Amino acid sequence: MAFDPQREDYQRLALRFVYSLDDTDTAHEASAFMAFGRRFAQDRDSLPQSDSDRAFHLVTLASKAIDYELPFAPEDQAEKIIKDGHRILDEALALDSHCYDALRMQAAAANPSFDSFLTFLNESASEVRAYCTEQANNISPDVSNERRRLLSDLAMRPYLRWVANQAEEALICGRNRETLRLAEHALELDPSDMADVRFTAALAYAKLEDEAGLDRFVKSRHGSGQTRPFDDAWTYIAYLALAFKQHDMQRAFGHIKDLVARYPHAAEALIRQNEFPDGVFARLAVMPYSEDEIILALSESTVLLQEGVDLEGRGVLSSWIIQETARAWPQAMLAVIAQQTAVDQADQPGPHIQGGHQ
């Protein structure tokens, strides 16, 4: 369900294009819309659009660079990607000063600490909500119900992303009850939970050691518009951490088995525990139940995994998960060692060959 900026960009222009065809005959309308996809991909500037549409398109370009290219870019390219991304966001704000996605993404880089960024988000939230609500309510009464729902949804999404970002930052800052309050607010606005704030809430319940609260939260969300059950990695990790804190190692290990059964290559991911940089536009859009999703969940669960540093510099829960997973799935440990060996060898400089053609 995560926000996909490119899909949202397409939806915005598709809606505006449909409006431009409202006075044409049915046959021409069908023919024109069939060509929309090609024009969107190849000749975007020929499509009707506002400055806010153009600004959001720039946000999608910046998101692609910062969220999806930068984490995998070689070091010598990283600085250029960052500079280009922020230049694009500046252009977006020049086109539309109310492009709150661009404003939030710029602020993430400008604030030197999690606390200062959370303060910025909290102080500006009411302004963002007021503007987005005004846009959602300012829709012509002549618009069909189907279009009205989509227009209202698109208008509120920047605020939903803002609130989801607040919840994530509050969790990192240890303000767990604030995280839960913000998550509930986001779920009231969007019961389908496109922002996936329920994942953040699950981790906050585990931080509070409130298993009863997590149980109530999971039960309350069933049938409330959710499109997937609570068999996601965040929920499993939250229950795993709660069982571990209660010294119920059998139940904790049961949740490791749940993860391994639900996700491909989960054992390797649990041993590696790689960290993804946080998405700046929104939580990274990955396929549900994919290897990328469990890697992302483990990365966001660092707030639980790294509690109580052990002798090796890892969190106690982190080390226990690695040990138990390696013991139960030794082939996964061998695969991780082989992968790391290959990476180390690739990083070694090759032999220096002097001279050339004689």
Tab-separated table of C-alpha atoms in Angstrom:
chain	number	residue	atom	x	y	z
A	1	MET	CA	0.000	0.000	0.000
A	2	ALA	CA	2.989	2.327	0.331
A	3	PHE	CA	2.937	5.612	-1.585
A	4	ASP	CA	4.382	5.282	-5.082
A	5	PRO	CA	5.322	8.784	-6.315
A	6	GLN	CA	5.377	7.809	-9.995
A	7	ARG	CA	1.925	6.232	-9.812
A	8	GLU	CA	0.606	9.321	-8.037
A	9	ASP	CA	2.156	11.546	-10.706
A	10	TYR	CA	0.330	9.509	-13.355
A	11	GLN	CA	-2.987	9.725	-11.470
A	12	ARG	CA	-2.764	13.510	-11.160
A	13	LEU	CA	-2.205	14.061	-14.861
A	14	ALA	CA	-4.701	11.406	-15.905
A	15	LEU	CA	-7.430	13.173	-13.929
A	16	ARG	CA	-6.582	16.549	-15.429
A	17	PHE	CA	-6.497	15.005	-18.901
A	18	VAL	CA	-9.948	13.482	-18.404
A	19	TYR	CA	-11.296	16.923	-17.481
A	20	SER	CA	-9.895	18.348	-20.704
A	21	LEU	CA	-11.930	15.780	-22.665
A	22	ASP	CA	-15.261	16.370	-20.952
A	23	ASP	CA	-16.656	18.468	-23.809
A	24	THR	CA	-15.566	16.107	-26.590
A	25	ASP	CA	-17.580	13.328	-28.188
A	26	THR	CA	-17.294	9.807	-26.786
A	27	ALA	CA	-15.422	8.333	-29.752
A	28	HIS	CA	-12.762	11.082	-29.686
A	29	GLU	CA	-12.480	10.838	-25.891
A	30	ALA	CA	-11.744	7.100	-26.020
A	31	SER	CA	-9.163	7.558	-28.781
A	32	ALA	CA	-7.453	10.439	-26.991
A	33	PHE	CA	-7.229	8.616	-23.669
A	34	MET	CA	-5.717	5.570	-25.372
A	35	ALA	CA	-2.841	7.851	-26.403
A	36	PHE	CA	-2.479	9.350	-22.900
A	37	GLY	CA	-0.007	6.720	-21.651
A	38	ARG	CA	2.313	7.278	-24.599
A	39	ARG	CA	2.166	11.052	-24.205
A	40	PHE	CA	2.755	10.773	-20.454
A	41	ALA	CA	5.893	8.692	-21.039
A	42	GLN	CA	7.268	10.441	-24.124
A	43	ASP	CA	5.836	13.953	-24.352
A	44	ARG	CA	4.689	14.914	-20.882
A	45	ASP	CA	4.894	18.663	-21.507
A	46	SER	CA	2.161	18.361	-24.171
A	47	LEU	CA	-0.376	17.282	-21.516
A	48	PRO	CA	-2.545	19.783	-19.615
A	49	GLN	CA	-1.091	20.429	-16.170
A	50	SER	CA	-0.825	23.089	-13.480
A	51	ASP	CA	2.252	24.395	-11.698
A	52	SER	CA	1.364	22.152	-8.752
A	53	ASP	CA	1.347	19.139	-11.124
A	54	ARG	CA	4.745	20.150	-12.483
A	55	ALA	CA	6.057	20.608	-8.947
A	56	PHE	CA	4.868	17.161	-7.927
A	57	HIS	CA	6.541	15.656	-10.988
A	58	LEU	CA	9.804	17.223	-9.808
A	59	VAL	CA	9.200	15.619	-6.396
A	60	THR	CA	8.925	12.214	-8.115
A	61	LEU	CA	12.269	12.818	-9.853
A	62	ALA	CA	13.919	13.831	-6.577
A	63	SER	CA	12.396	10.831	-4.793
A	64	LYS	CA	13.683	8.458	-7.452
A	65	ALA	CA	17.180	9.888	-7.067
A	66	ILE	CA	17.372	10.231	-3.272
A	67	ASP	CA	15.275	7.259	-2.126
A	68	TYR	CA	15.888	4.659	-4.819
A	69	GLU	CA	19.235	5.463	-6.489
A	70	LEU	CA	21.355	7.042	-3.748
A	71	PRO	CA	21.417	4.008	-1.375
A	72	PHE	CA	22.979	1.867	-4.128
A	73	ALA	CA	25.168	4.481	-5.801
A	74	PRO	CA	28.984	4.352	-5.749
A	75	GLU	CA	30.576	6.830	-3.353
A	76	ASP	CA	31.913	8.993	-6.147
A	77	GLN	CA	28.362	9.552	-7.462
A	78	ALA	CA	26.543	10.036	-4.160
A	79	GLU	CA	27.317	13.737	-3.686
A	80	LYS	CA	26.088	14.593	-7.180
A	81	ILE	CA	22.832	12.664	-6.660
A	82	ILE	CA	22.207	14.536	-3.395
A	83	LYS	CA	22.918	17.935	-4.941
A	84	ASP	CA	20.772	17.212	-7.981
A	85	GLY	CA	17.938	15.939	-5.796
A	86	HIS	CA	17.852	19.056	-3.656
A	87	ARG	CA	18.170	21.335	-6.682
A	88	ILE	CA	15.088	19.623	-8.143
A	89	LEU	CA	13.204	20.113	-4.867
A	90	ASP	CA	14.112	23.816	-4.903
A	91	GLU	CA	12.624	24.027	-8.404
A	92	ALA	CA	9.460	22.311	-7.171
A	93	LEU	CA	9.028	24.855	-4.372
A	94	ALA	CA	9.653	27.716	-6.792
A	95	LEU	CA	6.751	26.426	-8.897
A	96	ASP	CA	4.451	25.722	-5.949
A	97	SER	CA	5.176	27.079	-2.482
A	98	HIS	CA	2.521	24.698	-1.137
A	99	CYS	CA	4.326	21.617	-2.407
A	100	TYR	CA	4.574	20.204	1.105
A	101	ASP	CA	6.265	16.985	0.017
A	102	ALA	CA	9.168	19.022	-1.361
A	103	LEU	CA	9.236	21.230	1.742
A	104	ARG	CA	9.339	18.208	4.050
A	105	MET	CA	12.043	16.468	2.005
A	106	GLN	CA	14.215	19.606	2.056
A	107	ALA	CA	13.694	20.002	5.799
A	108	ALA	CA	14.836	16.418	6.415
A	109	ALA	CA	18.256	17.377	5.075
A	110	ALA	CA	18.337	20.854	6.620
A	111	ASN	CA	17.651	19.735	10.211
A	112	PRO	CA	20.785	18.310	11.854
A	113	SER	CA	19.028	15.985	14.309
A	114	PHE	CA	15.936	13.777	14.568
A	115	ASP	CA	14.610	15.991	17.374
A	116	SER	CA	14.918	19.206	15.374
A	117	PHE	CA	13.265	17.616	12.339
A	118	LEU	CA	10.400	16.336	14.495
A	119	THR	CA	9.982	19.827	15.951
A	120	PHE	CA	9.749	21.248	12.423
A	121	LEU	CA	7.165	18.647	11.425
A	122	ASN	CA	5.078	19.254	14.543
A	123	GLU	CA	5.151	23.035	14.187
A	124	SER	CA	4.057	22.971	10.532
A	125	ALA	CA	1.501	20.133	10.691
A	126	SER	CA	-1.552	22.349	11.261
A	127	GLU	CA	-0.665	24.519	8.263
A	128	VAL	CA	-0.277	21.465	6.026
A	129	ARG	CA	-3.534	19.966	7.257
A	130	ALA	CA	-5.461	23.207	6.695
A	131	TYR	CA	-4.179	23.610	3.140
A	132	CYS	CA	-4.736	19.978	2.127
A	133	THR	CA	-8.208	19.938	3.681
A	134	GLU	CA	-9.104	23.124	1.821
A	135	GLN	CA	-7.976	21.557	-1.463
A	136	ALA	CA	-9.925	18.382	-0.726
A	137	ASN	CA	-13.094	20.376	0.047
A	138	ASN	CA	-12.723	22.803	-2.840
A	139	ILE	CA	-13.913	20.377	-5.536
A	140	SER	CA	-16.637	21.375	-7.963
A	141	PRO	CA	-20.068	19.933	-7.102
A	142	ASP	CA	-20.403	18.957	-10.769
A	143	VAL	CA	-17.660	16.337	-10.427
A	144	SER	CA	-18.765	12.706	-10.371
A	145	ASN	CA	-18.539	10.842	-7.073
A	146	GLU	CA	-15.756	8.596	-8.370
A	147	ARG	CA	-13.600	11.535	-9.463
A	148	ARG	CA	-14.428	13.419	-6.285
A	149	ARG	CA	-13.120	10.549	-4.142
A	150	LEU	CA	-9.857	10.349	-6.066
A	151	LEU	CA	-9.358	14.131	-6.124
A	152	SER	CA	-9.992	14.337	-2.383
A	153	ASP	CA	-7.643	11.418	-1.764
A	154	LEU	CA	-4.846	12.980	-3.828
A	155	ALA	CA	-5.315	16.337	-2.085
A	156	MET	CA	-4.905	14.791	1.385
A	157	ARG	CA	-1.918	12.576	0.607
A	158	PRO	CA	0.782	15.196	1.355
A	159	TYR	CA	-0.714	15.580	4.838
A	160	LEU	CA	-0.913	11.809	5.337
A	161	ARG	CA	2.764	11.546	4.419
A	162	TRP	CA	3.500	14.413	6.816
A	163	VAL	CA	1.750	12.652	9.715
A	164	ALA	CA	3.389	9.302	8.893
A	165	ASN	CA	6.769	11.048	8.922
A	166	GLN	CA	5.930	12.614	12.295
A	167	ALA	CA	5.123	9.165	13.696
A	168	GLU	CA	8.363	7.678	12.369
A	169	GLU	CA	10.484	10.498	13.781
A	170	ALA	CA	8.675	10.352	17.129
A	171	LEU	CA	9.485	6.627	17.332
A	172	ILE	CA	13.169	7.278	16.637
A	173	CYS	CA	13.171	10.017	19.296
A	174	GLY	CA	11.673	7.643	21.874
A	175	ARG	CA	8.316	9.438	22.024
A	176	ASN	CA	6.347	6.236	21.715
A	177	ARG	CA	2.974	7.459	22.981
A	178	GLU	CA	3.192	10.381	20.575
A	179	THR	CA	3.899	7.849	17.827
A	180	LEU	CA	0.696	5.973	18.695
A	181	ARG	CA	-1.362	9.164	18.811
A	182	LEU	CA	-0.114	10.192	15.381
A	183	ALA	CA	-0.698	6.709	13.956
A	184	GLU	CA	-4.295	6.711	15.204
A	185	HIS	CA	-4.817	10.146	13.674
A	186	ALA	CA	-3.509	8.942	10.306
A	187	LEU	CA	-5.741	5.850	10.468
A	188	GLU	CA	-8.799	7.994	11.200
A	189	LEU	CA	-8.051	10.018	8.072
A	190	ASP	CA	-7.275	6.951	5.947
A	191	PRO	CA	-8.569	3.634	7.308
A	192	SER	CA	-7.027	1.819	4.320
A	193	ASP	CA	-3.640	2.972	5.676
A	194	MET	CA	-1.822	3.816	2.469
A	195	ALA	CA	0.935	5.293	4.648
A	196	ASP	CA	1.440	1.957	6.458
A	197	VAL	CA	1.506	3.722	9.825
A	198	ARG	CA	0.325	0.501	11.488
A	199	PHE	CA	3.882	-0.808	11.019
A	200	THR	CA	5.275	2.137	12.960
A	201	ALA	CA	2.595	1.700	15.632
A	202	ALA	CA	3.477	-1.977	16.126
A	203	LEU	CA	7.086	-1.045	16.909
A	204	ALA	CA	5.939	1.663	19.331
A	205	TYR	CA	3.792	-0.843	21.267
A	206	ALA	CA	6.827	-3.125	21.532
A	207	LYS	CA	8.974	-0.227	22.778
A	208	LEU	CA	6.352	0.463	25.448
A	209	GLU	CA	6.280	-3.273	26.301
A	210	ASP	CA	2.508	-3.079	25.891
A	211	GLU	CA	1.524	-6.442	24.438
A	212	ALA	CA	-2.102	-6.023	25.458
A	213	GLY	CA	-2.174	-2.709	23.621
A	214	LEU	CA	-0.688	-4.302	20.514
A	215	ASP	CA	-3.270	-7.101	20.713
A	216	ARG	CA	-6.097	-4.537	20.908
A	217	PHE	CA	-4.618	-2.528	18.048
A	218	VAL	CA	-4.367	-5.573	15.781
A	219	LYS	CA	-7.923	-6.677	16.580
A	220	SER	CA	-9.334	-3.175	16.116
A	221	ARG	CA	-7.820	-2.867	12.663
A	222	HIS	CA	-9.394	-6.067	11.305
A	223	GLY	CA	-12.245	-5.211	8.943
A	224	SER	CA	-11.456	-1.486	9.070
A	225	GLY	CA	-10.400	-1.166	5.442
A	226	GLN	CA	-7.001	-2.859	5.725
A	227	THR	CA	-6.023	-4.654	2.544
A	228	ARG	CA	-3.695	-7.185	4.164
A	229	PRO	CA	-3.695	-9.151	7.417
A	230	PHE	CA	-1.293	-8.560	10.305
A	231	ASP	CA	1.213	-11.177	9.141
A	232	ASP	CA	3.793	-8.570	8.174
A	233	ALA	CA	7.395	-8.430	9.333
A	234	TRP	CA	6.896	-5.367	11.568
A	235	THR	CA	4.151	-7.083	13.577
A	236	TYR	CA	6.110	-10.331	13.882
A	237	ILE	CA	9.213	-8.419	15.025
A	238	ALA	CA	7.169	-6.437	17.567
A	239	TYR	CA	5.751	-9.634	19.101
A	240	LEU	CA	9.205	-11.251	18.941
A	241	ALA	CA	10.692	-8.339	20.907
A	242	LEU	CA	7.899	-8.467	23.470
A	243	ALA	CA	8.408	-12.205	24.019
A	244	PHE	CA	12.172	-11.691	24.322
A	245	LYS	CA	11.707	-8.969	26.947
A	246	GLN	CA	9.485	-11.385	28.876
A	247	HIS	CA	12.254	-14.025	28.656
A	248	ASP	CA	9.890	-16.300	26.733
A	249	MET	CA	12.545	-17.560	24.317
A	250	GLN	CA	10.391	-20.340	22.916
A	251	ARG	CA	7.705	-17.889	21.829
A	252	ALA	CA	10.307	-15.431	20.559
A	253	PHE	CA	11.897	-18.136	18.442
A	254	GLY	CA	8.430	-19.047	17.176
A	255	HIS	CA	8.191	-15.581	15.662
A	256	ILE	CA	11.567	-16.065	13.974
A	257	LYS	CA	10.075	-19.195	12.418
A	258	ASP	CA	7.021	-17.161	11.362
A	259	LEU	CA	9.289	-14.703	9.537
A	260	VAL	CA	11.287	-17.450	7.841
A	261	ALA	CA	8.065	-19.158	6.719
A	262	ARG	CA	6.493	-15.918	5.429
A	263	TYR	CA	9.381	-14.185	3.659
A	264	PRO	CA	11.847	-15.418	1.011
A	265	HIS	CA	15.480	-15.479	2.204
A	266	ALA	CA	14.296	-14.293	5.627
A	267	ALA	CA	16.923	-16.309	7.493
A	268	GLU	CA	19.726	-14.569	5.583
A	269	ALA	CA	18.088	-11.178	6.208
A	270	LEU	CA	17.789	-11.900	9.939
A	271	ILE	CA	21.490	-12.779	10.092
A	272	ARG	CA	22.697	-9.832	8.012
A	273	GLN	CA	20.345	-7.206	9.510
A	274	ASN	CA	21.272	-4.653	6.864
A	275	GLU	CA	19.954	-1.128	7.251
A	276	PHE	CA	18.160	0.793	4.491
A	277	PRO	CA	18.294	4.581	4.631
A	278	ASP	CA	14.838	5.912	5.494
A	279	GLY	CA	12.760	6.959	2.511
A	280	VAL	CA	12.563	10.761	2.325
A	281	PHE	CA	9.375	10.980	0.224
A	282	ALA	CA	7.705	8.179	2.200
A	283	ARG	CA	8.390	4.650	3.422
A	284	LEU	CA	10.009	2.879	0.484
A	285	ALA	CA	7.485	1.221	-1.824
A	286	VAL	CA	8.427	-2.462	-1.857
A	287	MET	CA	6.425	-5.560	-2.739
A	288	PRO	CA	4.465	-7.031	0.176
A	289	TYR	CA	6.039	-10.227	1.555
A	290	SER	CA	9.199	-9.719	-0.522
A	291	GLU	CA	12.800	-10.005	0.614
A	292	ASP	CA	13.042	-6.213	0.304
A	293	GLU	CA	10.131	-5.829	2.727
A	294	ILE	CA	11.705	-7.874	5.508
A	295	ILE	CA	15.011	-6.030	5.030
A	296	LEU	CA	13.126	-2.737	5.308
A	297	ALA	CA	11.233	-3.926	8.402
A	298	LEU	CA	14.442	-5.042	10.122
A	299	SER	CA	16.046	-1.705	9.295
A	300	GLU	CA	13.139	0.226	10.831
A	301	SER	CA	13.166	-2.135	13.825
A	302	THR	CA	16.643	-0.974	14.839
A	303	VAL	CA	14.937	0.885	17.704
A	304	LEU	CA	14.186	-2.569	19.167
A	305	LEU	CA	17.107	-4.602	17.905
A	306	GLN	CA	19.801	-2.269	19.212
A	307	GLU	CA	18.529	-1.909	22.777
A	308	GLY	CA	21.104	-2.875	25.413
A	309	VAL	CA	24.433	-3.108	23.574
A	310	ASP	CA	26.286	-6.385	24.196
A	311	LEU	CA	30.036	-7.127	24.274
A	312	GLU	CA	30.214	-7.239	20.471
A	313	GLY	CA	28.641	-3.792	20.102
A	314	ARG	CA	25.284	-5.122	18.915
A	315	GLY	CA	21.951	-4.868	20.651
A	316	VAL	CA	21.116	-7.846	22.847
A	317	LEU	CA	18.044	-8.790	20.804
A	318	SER	CA	19.946	-8.315	17.552
A	319	SER	CA	22.682	-10.714	18.651
A	320	TRP	CA	20.192	-13.287	19.936
A	321	ILE	CA	18.283	-13.296	16.646
A	322	ILE	CA	21.507	-13.778	14.678
A	323	GLN	CA	22.655	-16.630	16.922
A	324	GLU	CA	19.323	-18.457	16.940
A	325	THR	CA	18.764	-18.051	13.199
A	326	ALA	CA	22.283	-19.260	12.383
A	327	ARG	CA	21.814	-22.246	14.691
A	328	ALA	CA	18.471	-23.242	13.202
A	329	TRP	CA	19.338	-22.486	9.571
A	330	PRO	CA	23.099	-23.075	9.176
A	331	GLN	CA	22.811	-23.015	5.379
A	332	ALA	CA	21.629	-19.398	5.650
A	333	MET	CA	24.705	-18.517	7.714
A	334	LEU	CA	26.930	-20.150	5.096
A	335	ALA	CA	25.185	-18.149	2.368
A	336	VAL	CA	25.730	-14.878	4.273
A	337	ILE	CA	29.432	-15.705	4.793
A	338	ALA	CA	29.815	-16.501	1.093
A	339	GLN	CA	28.120	-13.249	0.112
A	340	GLN	CA	30.302	-11.210	2.432
A	341	THR	CA	33.448	-12.955	1.179
A	342	ALA	CA	32.490	-12.149	-2.403
A	343	VAL	CA	31.908	-8.491	-1.478
A	344	ASP	CA	35.241	-8.283	0.359
A	345	GLN	CA	37.067	-9.800	-2.598
A	346	ALA	CA	35.362	-7.410	-5.008
A	347	ASP	CA	36.522	-4.481	-2.852
A	348	GLN	CA	40.144	-5.630	-2.990
A	349	PRO	CA	42.240	-3.799	-5.600
A	350	GLY	CA	43.196	-5.990	-8.544
A	351	PRO	CA	46.798	-6.669	-9.615
A	352	HIS	CA	48.566	-3.637	-11.029
A	353	ILE	CA	49.728	-4.436	-14.544
A	354	GLN	CA	52.534	-2.183	-15.756
A	355	GLY	CA	53.433	-1.387	-19.318
A	356	GLY	CA	51.370	-2.012	-22.417
A	357	HIS	CA	51.845	-3.249	-25.920
A	358	GLN	CA	55.469	-3.827	-26.665
